[in-house]
Short mmCIF file of C-alpha atoms in Angstrom, two decimals:
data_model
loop_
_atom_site.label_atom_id
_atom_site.label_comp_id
_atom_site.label_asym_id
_atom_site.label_seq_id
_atom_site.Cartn_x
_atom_site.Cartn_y
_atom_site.Cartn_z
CA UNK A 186 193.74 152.29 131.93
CA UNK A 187 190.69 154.00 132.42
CA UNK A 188 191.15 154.69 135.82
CA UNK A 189 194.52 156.56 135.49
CA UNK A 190 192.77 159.53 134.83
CA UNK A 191 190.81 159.95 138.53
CA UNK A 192 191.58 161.82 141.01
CA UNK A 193 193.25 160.75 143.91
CA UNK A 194 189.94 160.96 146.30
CA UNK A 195 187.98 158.84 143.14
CA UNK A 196 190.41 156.33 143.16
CA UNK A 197 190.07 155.73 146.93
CA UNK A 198 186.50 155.73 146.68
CA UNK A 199 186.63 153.45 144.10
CA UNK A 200 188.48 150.91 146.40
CA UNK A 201 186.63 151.76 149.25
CA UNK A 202 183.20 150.77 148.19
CA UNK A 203 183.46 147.26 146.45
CA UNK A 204 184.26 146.04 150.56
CA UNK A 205 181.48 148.56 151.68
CA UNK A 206 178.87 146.60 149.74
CA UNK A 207 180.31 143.22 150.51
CA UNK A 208 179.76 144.21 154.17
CA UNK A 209 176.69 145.68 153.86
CA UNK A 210 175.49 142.68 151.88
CA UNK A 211 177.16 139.86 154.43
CA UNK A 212 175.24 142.57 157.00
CA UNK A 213 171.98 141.96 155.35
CA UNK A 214 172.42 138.01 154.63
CA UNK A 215 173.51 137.70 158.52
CA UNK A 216 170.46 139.69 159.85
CA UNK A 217 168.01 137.62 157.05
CA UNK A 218 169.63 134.25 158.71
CA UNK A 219 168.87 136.15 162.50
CA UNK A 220 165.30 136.45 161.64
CA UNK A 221 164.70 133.36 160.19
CA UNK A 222 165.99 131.48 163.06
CA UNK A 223 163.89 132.90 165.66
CA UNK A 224 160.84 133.06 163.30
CA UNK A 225 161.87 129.15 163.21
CA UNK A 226 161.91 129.27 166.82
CA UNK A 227 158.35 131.26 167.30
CA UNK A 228 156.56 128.68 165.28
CA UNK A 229 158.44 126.00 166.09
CA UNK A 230 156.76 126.19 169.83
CA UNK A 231 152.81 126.48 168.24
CA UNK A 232 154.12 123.16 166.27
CA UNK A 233 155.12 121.97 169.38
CA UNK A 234 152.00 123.35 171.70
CA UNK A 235 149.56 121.55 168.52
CA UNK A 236 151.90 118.38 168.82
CA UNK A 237 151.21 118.18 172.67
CA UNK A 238 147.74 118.38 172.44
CA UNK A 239 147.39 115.85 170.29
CA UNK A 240 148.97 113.52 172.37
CA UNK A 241 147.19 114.44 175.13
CA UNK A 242 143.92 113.60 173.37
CA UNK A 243 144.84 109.38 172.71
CA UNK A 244 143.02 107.05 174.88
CA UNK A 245 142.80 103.07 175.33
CA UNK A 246 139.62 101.01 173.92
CA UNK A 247 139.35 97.63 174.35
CA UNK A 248 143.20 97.39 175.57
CA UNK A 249 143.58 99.21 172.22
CA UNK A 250 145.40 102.66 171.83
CA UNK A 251 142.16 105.14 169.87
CA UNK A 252 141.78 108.48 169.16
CA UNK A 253 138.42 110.04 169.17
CA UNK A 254 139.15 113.57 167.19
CA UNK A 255 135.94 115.71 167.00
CA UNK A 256 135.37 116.71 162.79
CA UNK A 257 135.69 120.86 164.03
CA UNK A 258 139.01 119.88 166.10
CA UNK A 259 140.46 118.43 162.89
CA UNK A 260 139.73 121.05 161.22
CA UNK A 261 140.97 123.38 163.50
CA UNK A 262 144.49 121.28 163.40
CA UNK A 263 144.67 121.78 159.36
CA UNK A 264 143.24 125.50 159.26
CA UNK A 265 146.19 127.95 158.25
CA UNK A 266 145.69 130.69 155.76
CA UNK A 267 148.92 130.88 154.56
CA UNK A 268 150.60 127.02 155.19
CA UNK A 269 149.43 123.81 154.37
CA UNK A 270 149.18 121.67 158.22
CA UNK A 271 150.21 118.26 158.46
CA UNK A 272 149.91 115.80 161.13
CA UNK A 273 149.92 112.26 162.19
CA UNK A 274 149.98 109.74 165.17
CA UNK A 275 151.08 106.44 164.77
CA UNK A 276 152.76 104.09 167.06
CA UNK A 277 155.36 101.90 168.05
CA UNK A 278 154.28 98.95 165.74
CA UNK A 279 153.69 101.29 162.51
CA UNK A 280 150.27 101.94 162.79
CA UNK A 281 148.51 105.26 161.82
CA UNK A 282 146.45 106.15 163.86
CA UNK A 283 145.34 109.90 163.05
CA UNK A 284 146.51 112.41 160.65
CA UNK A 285 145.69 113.93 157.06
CA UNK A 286 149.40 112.34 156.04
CA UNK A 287 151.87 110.03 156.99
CA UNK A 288 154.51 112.19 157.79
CA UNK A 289 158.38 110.73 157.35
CA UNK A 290 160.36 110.12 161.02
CA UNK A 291 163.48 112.36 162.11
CA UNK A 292 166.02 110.57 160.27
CA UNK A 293 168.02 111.05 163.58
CA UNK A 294 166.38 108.50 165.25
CA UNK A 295 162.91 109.07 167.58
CA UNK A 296 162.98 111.19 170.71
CA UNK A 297 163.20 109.92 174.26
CA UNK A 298 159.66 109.74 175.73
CA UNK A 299 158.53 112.73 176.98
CA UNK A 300 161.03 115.20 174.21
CA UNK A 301 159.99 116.73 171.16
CA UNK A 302 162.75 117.19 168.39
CA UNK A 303 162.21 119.40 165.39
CA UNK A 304 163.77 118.51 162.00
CA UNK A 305 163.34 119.80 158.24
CA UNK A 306 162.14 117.20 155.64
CA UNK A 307 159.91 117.12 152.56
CA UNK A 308 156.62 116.00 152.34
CA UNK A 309 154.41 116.27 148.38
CA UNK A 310 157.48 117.94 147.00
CA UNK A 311 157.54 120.76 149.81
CA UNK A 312 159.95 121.60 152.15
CA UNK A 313 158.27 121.69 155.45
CA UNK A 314 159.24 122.41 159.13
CA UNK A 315 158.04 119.01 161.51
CA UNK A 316 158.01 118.10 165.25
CA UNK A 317 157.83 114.55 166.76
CA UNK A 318 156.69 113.96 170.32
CA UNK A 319 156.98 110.50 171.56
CA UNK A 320 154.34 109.94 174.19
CA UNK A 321 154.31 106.84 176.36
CA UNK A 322 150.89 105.15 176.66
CA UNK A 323 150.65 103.75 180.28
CA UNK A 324 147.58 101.97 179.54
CA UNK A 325 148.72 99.56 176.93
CA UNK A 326 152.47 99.85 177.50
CA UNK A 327 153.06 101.43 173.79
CA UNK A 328 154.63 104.60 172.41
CA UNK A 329 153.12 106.85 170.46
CA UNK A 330 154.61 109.07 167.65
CA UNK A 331 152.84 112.78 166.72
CA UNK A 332 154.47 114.22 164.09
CA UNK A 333 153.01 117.88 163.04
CA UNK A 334 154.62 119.43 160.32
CA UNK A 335 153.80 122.82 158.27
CA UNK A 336 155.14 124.49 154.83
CA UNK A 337 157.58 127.74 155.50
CA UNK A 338 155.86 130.40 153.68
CA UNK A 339 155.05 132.29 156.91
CA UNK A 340 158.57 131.76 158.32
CA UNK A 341 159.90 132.74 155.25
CA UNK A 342 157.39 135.81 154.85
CA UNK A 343 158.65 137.67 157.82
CA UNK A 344 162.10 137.15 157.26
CA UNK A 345 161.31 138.93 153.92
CA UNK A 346 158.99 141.20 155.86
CA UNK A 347 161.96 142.26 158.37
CA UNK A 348 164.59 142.31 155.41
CA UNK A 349 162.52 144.57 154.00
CA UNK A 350 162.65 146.86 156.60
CA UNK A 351 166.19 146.82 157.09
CA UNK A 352 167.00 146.96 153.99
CA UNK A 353 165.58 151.26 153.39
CA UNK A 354 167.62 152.27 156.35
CA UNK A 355 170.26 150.30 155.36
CA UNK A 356 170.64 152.19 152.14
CA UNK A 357 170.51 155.53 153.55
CA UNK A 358 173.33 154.23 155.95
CA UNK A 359 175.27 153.27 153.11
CA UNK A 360 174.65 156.08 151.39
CA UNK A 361 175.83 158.20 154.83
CA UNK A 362 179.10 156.01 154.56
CA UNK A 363 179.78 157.12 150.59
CA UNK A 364 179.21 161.09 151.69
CA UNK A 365 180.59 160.74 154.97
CA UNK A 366 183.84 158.92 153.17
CA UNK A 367 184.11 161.40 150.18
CA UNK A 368 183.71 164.73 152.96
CA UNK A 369 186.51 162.71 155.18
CA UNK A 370 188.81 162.20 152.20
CA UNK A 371 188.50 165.62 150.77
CA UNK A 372 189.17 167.02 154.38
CA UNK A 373 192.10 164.87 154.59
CA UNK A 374 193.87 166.13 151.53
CA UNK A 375 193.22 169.19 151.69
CA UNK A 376 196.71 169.76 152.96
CA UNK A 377 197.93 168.95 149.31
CA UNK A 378 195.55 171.04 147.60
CA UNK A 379 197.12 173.89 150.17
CA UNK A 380 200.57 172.67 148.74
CA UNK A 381 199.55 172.36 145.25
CA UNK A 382 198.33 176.32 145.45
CA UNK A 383 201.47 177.55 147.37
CA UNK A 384 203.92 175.45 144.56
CA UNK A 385 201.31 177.16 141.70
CA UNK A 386 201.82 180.47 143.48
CA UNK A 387 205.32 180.47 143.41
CA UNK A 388 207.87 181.78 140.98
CA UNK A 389 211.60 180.50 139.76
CA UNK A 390 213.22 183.04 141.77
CA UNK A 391 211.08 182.05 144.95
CA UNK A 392 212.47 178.89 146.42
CA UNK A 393 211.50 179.65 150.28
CA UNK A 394 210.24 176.68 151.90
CA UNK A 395 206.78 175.55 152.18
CA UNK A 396 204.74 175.60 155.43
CA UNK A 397 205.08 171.88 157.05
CA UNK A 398 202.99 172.51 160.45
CA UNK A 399 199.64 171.26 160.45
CA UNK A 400 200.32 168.17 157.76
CA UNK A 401 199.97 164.42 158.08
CA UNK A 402 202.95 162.77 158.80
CA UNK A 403 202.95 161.16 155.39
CA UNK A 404 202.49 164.94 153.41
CA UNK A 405 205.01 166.13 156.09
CA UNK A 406 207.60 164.32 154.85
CA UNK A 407 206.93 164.78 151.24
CA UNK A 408 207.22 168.38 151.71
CA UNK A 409 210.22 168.01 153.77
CA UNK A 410 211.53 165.94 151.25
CA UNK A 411 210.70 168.54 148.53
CA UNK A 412 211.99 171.93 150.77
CA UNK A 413 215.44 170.00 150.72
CA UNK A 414 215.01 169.65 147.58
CA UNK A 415 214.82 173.35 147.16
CA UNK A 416 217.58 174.19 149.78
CA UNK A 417 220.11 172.40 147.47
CA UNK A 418 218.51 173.59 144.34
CA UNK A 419 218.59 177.55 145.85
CA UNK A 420 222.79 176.38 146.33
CA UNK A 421 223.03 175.10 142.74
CA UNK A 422 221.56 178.22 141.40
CA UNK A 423 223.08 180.75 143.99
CA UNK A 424 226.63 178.67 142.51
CA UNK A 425 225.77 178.93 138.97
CA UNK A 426 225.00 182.80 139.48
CA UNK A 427 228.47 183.09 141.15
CA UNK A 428 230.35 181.03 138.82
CA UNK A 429 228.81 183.29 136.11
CA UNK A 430 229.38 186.01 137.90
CA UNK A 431 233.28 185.06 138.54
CA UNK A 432 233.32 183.83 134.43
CA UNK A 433 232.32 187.28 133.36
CA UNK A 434 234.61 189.02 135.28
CA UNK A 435 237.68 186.73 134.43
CA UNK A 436 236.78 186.87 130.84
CA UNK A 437 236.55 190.87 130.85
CA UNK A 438 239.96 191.71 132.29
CA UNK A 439 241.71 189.68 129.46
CA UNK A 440 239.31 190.61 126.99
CA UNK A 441 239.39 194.52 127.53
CA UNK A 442 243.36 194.13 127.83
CA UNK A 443 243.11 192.07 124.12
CA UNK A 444 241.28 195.27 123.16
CA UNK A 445 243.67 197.68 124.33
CA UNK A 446 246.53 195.86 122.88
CA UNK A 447 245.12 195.38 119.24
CA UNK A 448 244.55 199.42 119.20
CA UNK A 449 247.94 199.85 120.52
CA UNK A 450 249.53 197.24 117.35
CA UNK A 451 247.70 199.53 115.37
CA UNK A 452 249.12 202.77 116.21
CA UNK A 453 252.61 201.35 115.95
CA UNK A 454 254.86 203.15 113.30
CA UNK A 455 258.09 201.43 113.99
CA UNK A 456 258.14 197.41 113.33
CA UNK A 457 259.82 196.60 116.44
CA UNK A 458 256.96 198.05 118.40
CA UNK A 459 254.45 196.29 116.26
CA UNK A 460 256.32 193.16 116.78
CA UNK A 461 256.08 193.65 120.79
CA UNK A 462 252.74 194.85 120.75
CA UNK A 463 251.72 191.74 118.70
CA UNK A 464 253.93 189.02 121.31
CA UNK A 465 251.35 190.75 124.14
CA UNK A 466 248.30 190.59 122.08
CA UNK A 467 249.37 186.87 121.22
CA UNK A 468 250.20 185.99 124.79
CA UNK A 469 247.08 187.67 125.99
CA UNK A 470 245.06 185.59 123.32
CA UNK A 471 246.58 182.39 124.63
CA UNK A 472 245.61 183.32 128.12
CA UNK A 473 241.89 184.26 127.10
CA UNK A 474 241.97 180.80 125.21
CA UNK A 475 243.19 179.05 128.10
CA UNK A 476 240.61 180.47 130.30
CA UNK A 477 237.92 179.59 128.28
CA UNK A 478 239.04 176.11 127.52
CA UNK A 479 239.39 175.80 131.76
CA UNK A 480 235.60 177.21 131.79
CA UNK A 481 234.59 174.53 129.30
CA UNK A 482 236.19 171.52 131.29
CA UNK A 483 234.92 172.82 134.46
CA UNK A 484 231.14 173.51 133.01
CA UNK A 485 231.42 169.85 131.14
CA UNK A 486 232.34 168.12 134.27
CA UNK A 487 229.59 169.57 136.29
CA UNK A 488 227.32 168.49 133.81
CA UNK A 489 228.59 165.00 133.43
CA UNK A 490 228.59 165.04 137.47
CA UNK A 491 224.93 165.48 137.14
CA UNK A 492 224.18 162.83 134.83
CA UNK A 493 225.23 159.19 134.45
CA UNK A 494 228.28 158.27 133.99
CA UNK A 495 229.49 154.96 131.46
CA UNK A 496 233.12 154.32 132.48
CA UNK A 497 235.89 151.56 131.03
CA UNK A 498 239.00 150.73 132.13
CA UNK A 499 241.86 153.60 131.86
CA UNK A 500 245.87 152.18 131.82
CA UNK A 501 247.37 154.23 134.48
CA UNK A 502 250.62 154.30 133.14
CA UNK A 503 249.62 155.74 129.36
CA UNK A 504 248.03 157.84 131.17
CA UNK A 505 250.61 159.45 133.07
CA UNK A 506 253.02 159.18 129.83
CA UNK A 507 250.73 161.23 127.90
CA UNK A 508 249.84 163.67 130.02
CA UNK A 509 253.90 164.73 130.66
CA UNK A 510 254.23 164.37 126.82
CA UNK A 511 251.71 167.17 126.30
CA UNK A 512 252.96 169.45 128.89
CA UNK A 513 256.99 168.60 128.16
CA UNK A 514 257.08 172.28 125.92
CA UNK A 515 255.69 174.25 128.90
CA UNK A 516 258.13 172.47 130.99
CA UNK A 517 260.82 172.84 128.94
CA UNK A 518 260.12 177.14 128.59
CA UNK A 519 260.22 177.10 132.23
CA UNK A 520 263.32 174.88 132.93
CA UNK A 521 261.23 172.75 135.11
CA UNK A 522 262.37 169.11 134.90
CA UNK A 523 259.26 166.67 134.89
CA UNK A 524 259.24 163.32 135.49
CA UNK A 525 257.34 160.41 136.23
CA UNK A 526 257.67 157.91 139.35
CA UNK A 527 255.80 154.89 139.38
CA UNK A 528 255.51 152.30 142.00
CA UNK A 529 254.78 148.90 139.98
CA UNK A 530 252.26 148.44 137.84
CA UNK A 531 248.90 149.99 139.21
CA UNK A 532 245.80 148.55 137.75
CA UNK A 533 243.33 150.40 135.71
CA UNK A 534 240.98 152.83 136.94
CA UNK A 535 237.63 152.92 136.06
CA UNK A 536 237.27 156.23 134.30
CA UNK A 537 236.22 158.92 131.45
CA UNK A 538 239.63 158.79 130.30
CA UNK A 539 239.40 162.32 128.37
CA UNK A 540 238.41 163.56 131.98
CA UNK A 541 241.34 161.69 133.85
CA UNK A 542 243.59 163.30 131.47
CA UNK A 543 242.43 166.35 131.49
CA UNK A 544 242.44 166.17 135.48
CA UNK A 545 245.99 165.46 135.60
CA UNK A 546 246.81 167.72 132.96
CA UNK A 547 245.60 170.51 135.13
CA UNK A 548 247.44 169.18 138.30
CA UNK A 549 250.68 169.05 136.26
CA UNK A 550 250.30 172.10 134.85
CA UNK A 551 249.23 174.20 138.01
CA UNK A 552 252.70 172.68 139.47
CA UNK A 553 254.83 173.50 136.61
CA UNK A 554 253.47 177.49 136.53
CA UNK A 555 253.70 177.88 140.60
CA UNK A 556 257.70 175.92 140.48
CA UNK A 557 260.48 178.37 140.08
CA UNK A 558 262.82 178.06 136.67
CA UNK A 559 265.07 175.06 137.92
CA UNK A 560 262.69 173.48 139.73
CA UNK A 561 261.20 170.13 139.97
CA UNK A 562 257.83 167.97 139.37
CA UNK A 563 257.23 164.47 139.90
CA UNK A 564 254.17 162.67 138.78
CA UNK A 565 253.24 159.43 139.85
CA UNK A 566 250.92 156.64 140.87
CA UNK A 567 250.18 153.53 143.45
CA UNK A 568 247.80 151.34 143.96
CA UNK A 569 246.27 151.11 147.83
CA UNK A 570 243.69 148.23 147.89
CA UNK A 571 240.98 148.83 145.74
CA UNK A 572 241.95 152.51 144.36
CA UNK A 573 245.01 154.00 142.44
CA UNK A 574 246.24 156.84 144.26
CA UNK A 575 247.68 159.67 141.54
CA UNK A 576 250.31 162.41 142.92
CA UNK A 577 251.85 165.52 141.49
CA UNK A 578 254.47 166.80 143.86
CA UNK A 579 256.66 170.57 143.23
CA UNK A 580 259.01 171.98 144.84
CA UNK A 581 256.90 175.77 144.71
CA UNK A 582 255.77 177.34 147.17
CA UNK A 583 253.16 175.81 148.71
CA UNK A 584 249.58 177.02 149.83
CA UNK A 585 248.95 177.55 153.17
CA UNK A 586 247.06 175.00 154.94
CA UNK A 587 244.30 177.41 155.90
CA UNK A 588 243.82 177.34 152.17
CA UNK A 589 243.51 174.57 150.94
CA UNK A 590 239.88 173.63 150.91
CA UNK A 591 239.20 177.19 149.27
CA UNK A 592 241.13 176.39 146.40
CA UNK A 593 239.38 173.65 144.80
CA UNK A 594 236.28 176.09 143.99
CA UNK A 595 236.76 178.14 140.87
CA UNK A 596 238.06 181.32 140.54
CA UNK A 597 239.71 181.57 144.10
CA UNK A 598 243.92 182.29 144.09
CA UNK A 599 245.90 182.07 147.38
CA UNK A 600 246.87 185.54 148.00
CA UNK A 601 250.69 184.23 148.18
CA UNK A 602 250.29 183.49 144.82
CA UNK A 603 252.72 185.34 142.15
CA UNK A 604 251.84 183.43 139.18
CA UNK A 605 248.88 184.90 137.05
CA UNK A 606 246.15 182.14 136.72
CA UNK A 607 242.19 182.24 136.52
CA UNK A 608 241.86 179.66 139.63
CA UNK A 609 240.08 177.28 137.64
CA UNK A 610 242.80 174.50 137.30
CA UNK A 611 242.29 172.93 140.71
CA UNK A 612 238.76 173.16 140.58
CA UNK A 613 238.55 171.45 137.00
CA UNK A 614 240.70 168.78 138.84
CA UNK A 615 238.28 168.04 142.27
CA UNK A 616 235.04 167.91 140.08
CA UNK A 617 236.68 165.46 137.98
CA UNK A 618 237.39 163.82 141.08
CA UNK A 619 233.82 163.98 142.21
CA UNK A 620 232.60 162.62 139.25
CA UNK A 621 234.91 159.66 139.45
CA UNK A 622 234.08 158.65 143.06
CA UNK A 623 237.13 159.99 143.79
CA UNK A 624 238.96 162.53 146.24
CA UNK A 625 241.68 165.29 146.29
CA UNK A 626 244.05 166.07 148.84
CA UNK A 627 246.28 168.81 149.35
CA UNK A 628 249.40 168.10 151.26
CA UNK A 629 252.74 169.70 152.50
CA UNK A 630 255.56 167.80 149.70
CA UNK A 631 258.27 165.62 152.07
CA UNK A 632 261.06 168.08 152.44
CA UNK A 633 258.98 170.94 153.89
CA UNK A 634 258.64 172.55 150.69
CA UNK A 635 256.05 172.82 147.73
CA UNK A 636 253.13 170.81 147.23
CA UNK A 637 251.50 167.20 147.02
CA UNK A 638 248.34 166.90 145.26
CA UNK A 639 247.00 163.37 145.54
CA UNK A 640 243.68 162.01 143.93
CA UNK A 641 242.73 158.56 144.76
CA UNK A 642 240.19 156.76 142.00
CA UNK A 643 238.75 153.59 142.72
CA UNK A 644 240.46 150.86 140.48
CA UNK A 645 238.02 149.48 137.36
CA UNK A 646 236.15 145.89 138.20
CA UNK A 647 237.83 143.14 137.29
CA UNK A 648 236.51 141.96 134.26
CA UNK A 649 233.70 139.36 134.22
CA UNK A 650 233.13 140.89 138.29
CA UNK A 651 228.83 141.13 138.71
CA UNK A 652 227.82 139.42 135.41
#
């Protein structure tokens, strides 16, 4: 539409001045209808003055109502430059007696004696303006009727006449409205032209927040609206340059010991050193390749977490079952026994079951590598109301309560701990949450002893539920 490409202060002026005219044309039809009606009234009191004097000028002859009308009085009565004069008096029976035309009677009905009434009628084909007088005749007991009338040319002539007038001021103060309306507009968005330049000003790096005194309480919270915007968008970056920051540094330290290790392997005369030098380069490998599959998982969920999110229905217990299957080798090298404790059936979850797994699979595995060789793990699920709560408990050591918010961001280790690890797993595991609706907790396990990670997930719909 054509009008999508004004400005904002063209658009308003466009809706501003369709109601403009219609007032200033209701304006102009009001005061036309004003000055017609007391034009009506001015010359409605000559019709009435000339209506008087006619009946003044009846008399009685021979018991007979007469009216003697000198030739330059009659003419008098039907001189008008601009009108064409009618008049008549007749009475009570019907009879004429005077006038250039027989005018028609108020079709209201004839005044009281003694009243005049004016009423609108047409007389040849012309509207025209009359007054009837009814005159009592003492003399021979009658009534009589004088009906003047005139055309409304004059009337209507300075109506037009005033219009007129009105009408050249009446632009200009229309024309005062448009400027004074376009001025007022651009003055009252001139605050967002002030934004627009500081936002054109700005760089990526600059994310201070713009200036909100001195603007409208509808800019003010626009820009409010837009520094929060910026606050959490300065966090997001300030975390992305940290989480880099962290990446690069717990990729190096593997990396440069990879490096070391190859060189060594290929210095090594005897095979038995080779062979030893080649179990540390491999194990080193697998850590790197851990690491960066942990950076992957964490990097994916944050990007799911900021997009939208399509889940199904996930089987809690296959779940569970396949997540111990997977990490039954790692348990078995350690001598940790693993196993899983369920309480009932627990209905689905509504889920990204990749990321479920791969949220447990980290919880599992961050308790097998912090449990001692003989140790234990259980893993296991419940339902409570409308969410399935998941729990990994082990019998390690613990983290200290003071601790346990800090380790669900990445890269951060309890100092207690012995176990070498990039920090990542619990992380990995409370975005996942996150992104499900969910929540982690990190609790003492019963006994004292170890650790209880629980993550409740809202249980999936039941099926045909909102359709």
């Amino acid at each position: 539409m054509w009008t999508e490409r004004l400005s904002l202060r063209q658009r308003l002026l466009f809706w501003l001045l369709p109601p403009i005219l219609l007032l200033t044309i209701v304006w102009l039809w009001t005061t036309y209808a004003i000055v017609l009606h007391f034009a009506n009234r001015t010359y409605d009191w000559s019709l009435q003055d000339t209506a008087q004097t006619l009946a003044n000028q009846g008399g009685n002859a021979r018991g007979e109502l007469a009216f003697d009308l000198p030739p330059a009085a009659f003419r008098m009565l039907e001189f008008d430059e601009v009108d064409k004069v009618y008049f008549s008096v007749s009475d009570d029976r019907g009879r004429q007696l005077l006038g250039n035309r027989s005018l028609p009677p108020n079709a209201a009905g004839n005044p009281p004696p003694g009243e005049a009434r004016f009423y609108d009628a047409r007389v040849d084909g012309k509207a025209v303006r009359l007054v009837e007088y009814t005159v009592p005749n003492e003399a021979s007991g009658r009534l009589l009727f004088v009906r003047v009338g005139e055309t409304l040319h004059k009337r209507q002539a300075m109506a037009r006449d005033v219009l007129a007038y009105l009408i050249t001021p009446q632009l200009l103060f229309l024309a005062g409205i448009v400027f004074f309306v376009w001025q007022g507009i651009g003055r009252g968005m001139a605050p967002l032209s002030r934004i627009r330049d500081a936002i054109a000003r700005r760089t990526h790096e600059d994310l201070s927040p713009l200036g909100e005194s001195g603007l409208p309480a509808e800019v003010h919270e626009q820009v409010h609206v837009i520094n929060d915007l910026m606050v959490r968008l300065g966090r997001t970056i300030t975390a992305q340059q940290r989480f880099i920051a962290d990446a690069t540094h717990q990729l190096r330290t593997p990396i440069t010991v990879l490096c070391a290790q190859a060189e060594l392997a290929q210095r090594a005369r005897d095979p038995d050193e080779l062979r030893a030098a080649l179990a540390k380069l491999n194990a080193t490998t697998v850590r790197l390749a851990r690491l960066a599959n942990q950076l992957l998982s964490l990097s994916r969920a944050e990007a799911r977490l900021a997009g939208a999110s399509a889940f199904t229905p996930v089987a809690v217990t296959a779940l569970l079952e396949d997540v111990v299957e997977r990490l039954v080798p790692a348990a078995l090298a350690k001598q940790v026994e693993v196993s899983i404790e369920l309480a009932g059936e627990p209905a689905a979850v509504s889920g990204d079951s990749q990321f479920l797994r791969e949220m447990l699979a980290n919880l599992v595995d961050n308790a097998i590598r912090y449990t001692s060789s003989g140790g234990r793990v259980e893993v296991g699920a419940r339902q409570a109301g409308e969410a399935v709560v998941f729990v990994v408990t082990d019998n390690g050591p613990g983290i200290p309560e003071a601790e346990r918010q800090r380790v669900l961001e990445p890269f951060y280790r309890s100092a207690e701990a012995g176990v070498d690890g990039s920090g990542l797993g619990l992380a990995i595991a409370h975005e996942i949450a996150i992104l499900h609706k969910g929540r982690i907790t990190l609790t003492t396990a019963p006994g004292g002893g170890g650790l209880t990670a629980s993550v409740e997930i809202p249980v999936a719909p039941a099926r045909g539920a909102g359709e």
